């Protein structure tokens, strides 16, 4: 009965069965193709007992159920007309994912691999700021300049790194993508700026700009490149693809980036600058609220650099009010990052949040927070908008201003006047960001108890040997060690580009980017479920752990292509037994990310799930320790 009730509630809140073009399920979620993605009541769906999360991805509306998904799917098929064939309309129009959701997902997924470098560089910038403020290190010394190079490199050469990581995200050749980004930084190109701000390509005017630290031109270039590369591979003979596809891609994309994508960012930046000047003429309070609340979005797309010329022009005339309003957003983000640090129990996220907080407070560097926390946990974005708007309005309303161009951090407070009002503004922004995050949380996942369909596991404490003088037995914690099912690079779940996994809705665990196309059993136990598509398997260990191994993201859409299951439901397996073989390179070539979450589905039964500290594992290395 519980599945029938849940199935009815899901169908009702999805917009009714008439809103469904197609329904399939994978190892953990119902995947709907809907006629109208605006009809579902997401909040009601999330509140249903048995629903772990709701995700919109890849043009699908996904309701995450967990291990019971097959039962719920069967009930939906039974109680609705979907089971009579209406679920598979090949001609039905399938809605595309929302533009902003896709953009945020691409940005977050592309920048996630760079977060450790950004966080480390941000902290190094903070220390350099500290050392120079206390005159422990001269800004002209060789020591400072060498360390400054290390601190600035990841930000300055961001187009190159993004070219590589965004290509991975879009399924294109990452090294050609890196070259596209590098071309915008190459001295022959940047040297054109010495002769003015315009040039030409085959007679076509080119508006020049400095692309250091920019985001928008590279993202658009790599997005177009992913389509160009696929098309070229279709029309060019296989024997010639090795050099012809990269050659033509570079010839097409680099000029396009210089002629179209980059200048678009310039024009958009100029339009934003004009809007700011207009608002400042109307009301300092209003301007402060707009800048403090919304500049976060400019930082996301790298368009905040368009405001810098206005700031510098203002400072040429003596003072600038924009930096003071802008500071509210930085300190609002610091408040959110600090709250995540205080609330999170996940070691990797806690470390990132702590370094992001320090990076903002000590150096004024926001990228680790923006790309590592805010875009990953989008629930925090309204907190930053609200807190930044309040702090910005205070700074704008009291006419605070900067007397020099500085990064907005605690060491640059003396560069703002009146300093008392400026302090009120940034403290208010940070305090509101902190309080909102502590009160309302940073993620949508909820701790879910073990479902009724999962048999209860009797956990007996391990007793030490009794001493000769005592009949009492002291219990100790019971541990179960899970071995790695894959060979590859270890990642935190927070780096998985799927909210249901990254936010922990499915349970705690770890992820592996495989380098070998074989998944083996990490435990002695039983195969509970193995999908026909072969991309996922659920095991139950002898000690009661339920383990989901999900190879790749959205790989269910391959419909079994490139996957070969070697076991079936109900099979007994031993550690190291082959579960699934998969063609890793073909999965990548098809545009799918092979990162593999290894999830403890019944996390609620354990006191802790301890991850390995190794960055690389081979199959059968120690991976997770479960503590009862």
Short mmCIF file of C-alpha atoms in Angstrom, two decimals, residues 341-575:
data_model
loop_
_atom_site.label_atom_id
_atom_site.label_comp_id
_atom_site.label_asym_id
_atom_site.label_seq_id
_atom_site.Cartn_x
_atom_site.Cartn_y
_atom_site.Cartn_z
CA UNK A 341 31.95 25.30 7.55
CA UNK A 342 30.14 25.26 10.90
CA UNK A 343 27.24 23.06 9.75
CA UNK A 344 28.92 20.57 7.44
CA UNK A 345 30.11 17.22 8.77
CA UNK A 346 31.59 16.18 5.41
CA UNK A 347 35.34 16.58 5.65
CA UNK A 348 36.04 17.69 2.10
CA UNK A 349 33.26 20.28 2.06
CA UNK A 350 34.24 21.53 5.51
CA UNK A 351 37.81 22.01 4.33
CA UNK A 352 36.67 23.84 1.21
CA UNK A 353 34.28 26.06 3.17
CA UNK A 354 36.98 26.93 5.71
CA UNK A 355 39.55 27.86 3.08
CA UNK A 356 36.90 29.78 1.11
CA UNK A 357 36.01 31.82 4.20
CA UNK A 358 39.64 32.70 4.84
CA UNK A 359 40.18 33.46 1.16
CA UNK A 360 37.36 36.00 1.26
CA UNK A 361 38.13 37.56 4.63
CA UNK A 362 41.89 37.77 4.25
CA UNK A 363 42.29 38.25 0.48
CA UNK A 364 38.91 39.23 -0.94
CA UNK A 365 39.03 36.27 -3.39
CA UNK A 366 35.50 34.96 -4.00
CA UNK A 367 35.93 32.32 -6.72
CA UNK A 368 36.33 29.29 -4.37
CA UNK A 369 33.09 30.26 -2.61
CA UNK A 370 31.18 31.07 -5.80
CA UNK A 371 32.12 27.94 -7.71
CA UNK A 372 32.65 25.56 -4.80
CA UNK A 373 29.67 26.37 -2.59
CA UNK A 374 27.12 28.75 -4.08
CA UNK A 375 26.72 27.13 -7.49
CA UNK A 376 26.87 23.67 -5.98
CA UNK A 377 24.30 24.47 -3.27
CA UNK A 378 22.03 26.88 -5.13
CA UNK A 379 19.83 27.26 -2.08
CA UNK A 380 22.51 29.60 -0.70
CA UNK A 381 22.31 32.04 -3.63
CA UNK A 382 19.19 33.86 -2.28
CA UNK A 383 21.01 34.26 1.06
CA UNK A 384 23.89 36.04 -0.68
CA UNK A 385 21.48 38.21 -2.67
CA UNK A 386 19.54 39.25 0.45
CA UNK A 387 22.58 39.80 2.67
CA UNK A 388 24.53 41.57 -0.07
CA UNK A 389 21.58 43.82 -0.90
CA UNK A 390 21.16 44.86 2.74
CA UNK A 391 24.86 45.52 3.26
CA UNK A 392 25.14 47.28 -0.10
CA UNK A 393 22.13 49.45 0.66
CA UNK A 394 23.71 50.50 3.97
CA UNK A 395 27.00 51.39 2.29
CA UNK A 396 25.23 53.14 -0.57
CA UNK A 397 22.76 54.95 1.67
CA UNK A 398 25.51 56.31 3.93
CA UNK A 399 27.64 57.31 0.90
CA UNK A 400 30.64 55.19 1.84
CA UNK A 401 33.47 55.14 -0.67
CA UNK A 402 36.92 53.72 -1.39
CA UNK A 403 39.98 55.94 -1.50
CA UNK A 404 42.11 53.36 -3.37
CA UNK A 405 41.65 50.28 -5.53
CA UNK A 406 41.76 47.34 -3.11
CA UNK A 407 40.43 43.82 -2.74
CA UNK A 408 37.59 44.00 -0.23
CA UNK A 409 38.90 42.11 2.81
CA UNK A 410 39.49 42.78 6.49
CA UNK A 411 42.92 44.29 5.81
CA UNK A 412 41.57 46.88 3.39
CA UNK A 413 38.96 48.33 5.74
CA UNK A 414 41.11 51.43 6.25
CA UNK A 415 40.76 52.27 2.55
CA UNK A 416 37.04 53.05 2.99
CA UNK A 417 35.35 56.15 4.39
CA UNK A 418 33.41 56.79 6.58
CA UNK A 419 34.91 53.66 8.09
CA UNK A 420 32.22 53.33 10.78
CA UNK A 421 29.34 53.13 8.31
CA UNK A 422 31.37 50.84 6.04
CA UNK A 423 31.91 48.45 8.96
CA UNK A 424 28.17 48.44 9.70
CA UNK A 425 27.45 47.53 6.09
CA UNK A 426 29.92 44.64 5.77
CA UNK A 427 29.18 43.24 9.26
CA UNK A 428 25.45 43.32 8.48
CA UNK A 429 26.04 41.50 5.17
CA UNK A 430 28.21 38.83 6.72
CA UNK A 431 25.91 38.40 9.72
CA UNK A 432 22.79 38.01 7.59
CA UNK A 433 24.50 35.52 5.27
CA UNK A 434 25.70 33.53 8.28
CA UNK A 435 22.34 33.53 10.07
CA UNK A 436 20.24 32.68 7.00
CA UNK A 437 22.47 29.70 6.20
CA UNK A 438 22.49 28.46 9.80
CA UNK A 439 18.71 28.80 10.06
CA UNK A 440 17.63 27.42 6.69
CA UNK A 441 20.56 25.20 5.70
CA UNK A 442 22.58 25.02 2.54
CA UNK A 443 21.22 21.89 0.86
CA UNK A 444 17.85 20.32 0.15
CA UNK A 445 18.71 16.76 1.10
CA UNK A 446 17.10 15.15 4.07
CA UNK A 447 18.20 12.28 6.24
CA UNK A 448 15.98 9.38 5.29
CA UNK A 449 15.35 6.43 7.52
CA UNK A 450 15.67 2.91 6.19
CA UNK A 451 12.59 2.10 4.14
CA UNK A 452 10.16 -0.60 5.14
CA UNK A 453 11.27 -2.66 2.17
CA UNK A 454 14.77 -2.90 3.57
CA UNK A 455 15.02 -5.68 6.14
CA UNK A 456 16.21 -4.51 9.51
CA UNK A 457 19.78 -5.45 10.30
CA UNK A 458 20.54 -6.77 13.72
CA UNK A 459 23.83 -5.21 14.77
CA UNK A 460 25.68 -6.97 17.54
CA UNK A 461 28.55 -5.27 19.29
CA UNK A 462 31.89 -7.00 19.22
CA UNK A 463 32.89 -8.02 22.73
CA UNK A 464 36.49 -8.06 23.91
CA UNK A 465 37.76 -11.12 25.70
CA UNK A 466 36.64 -11.22 29.32
CA UNK A 467 39.27 -10.84 31.94
CA UNK A 468 39.79 -13.60 34.48
CA UNK A 469 38.51 -11.42 37.29
CA UNK A 470 35.39 -10.08 35.59
CA UNK A 471 32.34 -11.48 33.86
CA UNK A 472 31.42 -8.11 32.34
CA UNK A 473 31.94 -7.50 28.60
CA UNK A 474 32.58 -3.98 27.27
CA UNK A 475 31.14 -3.33 23.84
CA UNK A 476 33.14 -1.59 21.14
CA UNK A 477 32.16 -0.08 17.84
CA UNK A 478 31.56 -2.49 14.99
CA UNK A 479 33.29 -1.67 11.71
CA UNK A 480 32.87 -2.98 8.21
CA UNK A 481 35.50 -2.26 5.56
CA UNK A 482 34.43 -1.87 1.93
CA UNK A 483 37.02 -2.39 -0.77
CA UNK A 484 37.16 -0.34 -3.95
CA UNK A 485 35.07 -1.76 -6.80
CA UNK A 486 37.09 0.23 -9.34
CA UNK A 487 40.57 1.37 -10.25
CA UNK A 488 40.86 5.12 -10.66
CA UNK A 489 40.99 8.58 -9.08
CA UNK A 490 39.13 9.15 -5.80
CA UNK A 491 36.78 12.11 -5.61
CA UNK A 492 34.46 13.50 -2.96
CA UNK A 493 30.75 13.03 -3.60
CA UNK A 494 30.48 16.82 -3.67
CA UNK A 495 32.39 16.73 -6.97
CA UNK A 496 29.79 14.52 -8.67
CA UNK A 497 27.86 16.68 -11.20
CA UNK A 498 24.47 15.40 -10.03
CA UNK A 499 22.72 17.02 -7.03
CA UNK A 500 21.13 13.78 -5.83
CA UNK A 501 24.59 12.32 -5.27
CA UNK A 502 26.56 15.51 -4.53
CA UNK A 503 24.17 16.73 -1.84
CA UNK A 504 24.05 13.34 -0.09
CA UNK A 505 20.38 12.66 -0.75
CA UNK A 506 21.17 9.07 -1.68
CA UNK A 507 23.42 8.54 1.33
CA UNK A 508 27.08 8.96 2.21
CA UNK A 509 29.87 7.50 0.16
CA UNK A 510 32.62 8.42 -2.24
CA UNK A 511 33.19 8.70 -5.99
CA UNK A 512 35.79 7.26 -8.35
CA UNK A 513 36.77 8.37 -11.84
CA UNK A 514 37.57 4.95 -13.34
CA UNK A 515 40.65 4.25 -15.41
CA UNK A 516 39.78 0.59 -16.02
CA UNK A 517 36.45 -0.61 -17.40
CA UNK A 518 35.65 -3.21 -14.76
CA UNK A 519 33.59 -3.02 -11.58
CA UNK A 520 34.13 -5.77 -9.00
CA UNK A 521 32.41 -6.59 -5.75
CA UNK A 522 33.67 -4.60 -2.76
CA UNK A 523 32.13 -7.07 -0.27
CA UNK A 524 31.00 -10.62 0.30
CA UNK A 525 27.25 -10.55 -0.18
CA UNK A 526 24.29 -10.73 -2.54
CA UNK A 527 23.35 -8.86 -5.72
CA UNK A 528 20.10 -7.09 -4.89
CA UNK A 529 19.46 -5.32 -8.17
CA UNK A 530 21.35 -4.94 -11.41
CA UNK A 531 19.87 -2.71 -14.08
CA UNK A 532 19.27 -4.16 -17.55
CA UNK A 533 21.23 -1.18 -18.85
CA UNK A 534 24.16 -2.52 -16.83
CA UNK A 535 25.24 0.90 -15.57
CA UNK A 536 24.35 0.33 -11.91
CA UNK A 537 24.20 -2.44 -9.34
CA UNK A 538 22.99 -2.63 -5.74
CA UNK A 539 24.68 -5.11 -3.38
CA UNK A 540 23.89 -6.20 0.14
CA UNK A 541 26.89 -7.27 2.19
CA UNK A 542 26.88 -10.13 4.66
CA UNK A 543 26.91 -7.56 7.47
CA UNK A 544 23.92 -5.63 6.11
CA UNK A 545 25.47 -2.73 4.19
CA UNK A 546 23.55 -1.71 1.08
CA UNK A 547 25.95 -0.47 -1.60
CA UNK A 548 24.98 1.31 -4.81
CA UNK A 549 27.64 1.43 -7.55
CA UNK A 550 26.44 3.84 -10.25
CA UNK A 551 28.81 3.95 -13.24
CA UNK A 552 28.70 7.40 -14.83
CA UNK A 553 26.17 10.23 -14.79
CA UNK A 554 23.00 9.87 -16.88
CA UNK A 555 24.51 6.75 -18.49
CA UNK A 556 21.09 5.10 -18.27
CA UNK A 557 20.43 7.01 -21.49
CA UNK A 558 22.92 4.74 -23.26
CA UNK A 559 20.32 1.96 -22.82
CA UNK A 560 22.92 -0.69 -22.09
CA UNK A 561 25.32 0.23 -24.87
CA UNK A 562 28.95 -0.19 -23.74
CA UNK A 563 27.91 -2.05 -20.53
CA UNK A 564 28.06 -5.83 -19.98
CA UNK A 565 26.67 -7.14 -16.67
CA UNK A 566 28.41 -10.29 -15.42
CA UNK A 567 26.00 -11.09 -12.55
CA UNK A 568 22.24 -11.16 -12.05
CA UNK A 569 19.93 -10.34 -9.16
CA UNK A 570 20.15 -12.89 -6.36
CA UNK A 571 23.70 -14.03 -7.17
CA UNK A 572 26.08 -14.58 -4.26
CA UNK A 573 29.34 -12.68 -4.77
CA UNK A 574 32.72 -12.61 -3.05
CA UNK A 575 35.16 -9.73 -2.81
#
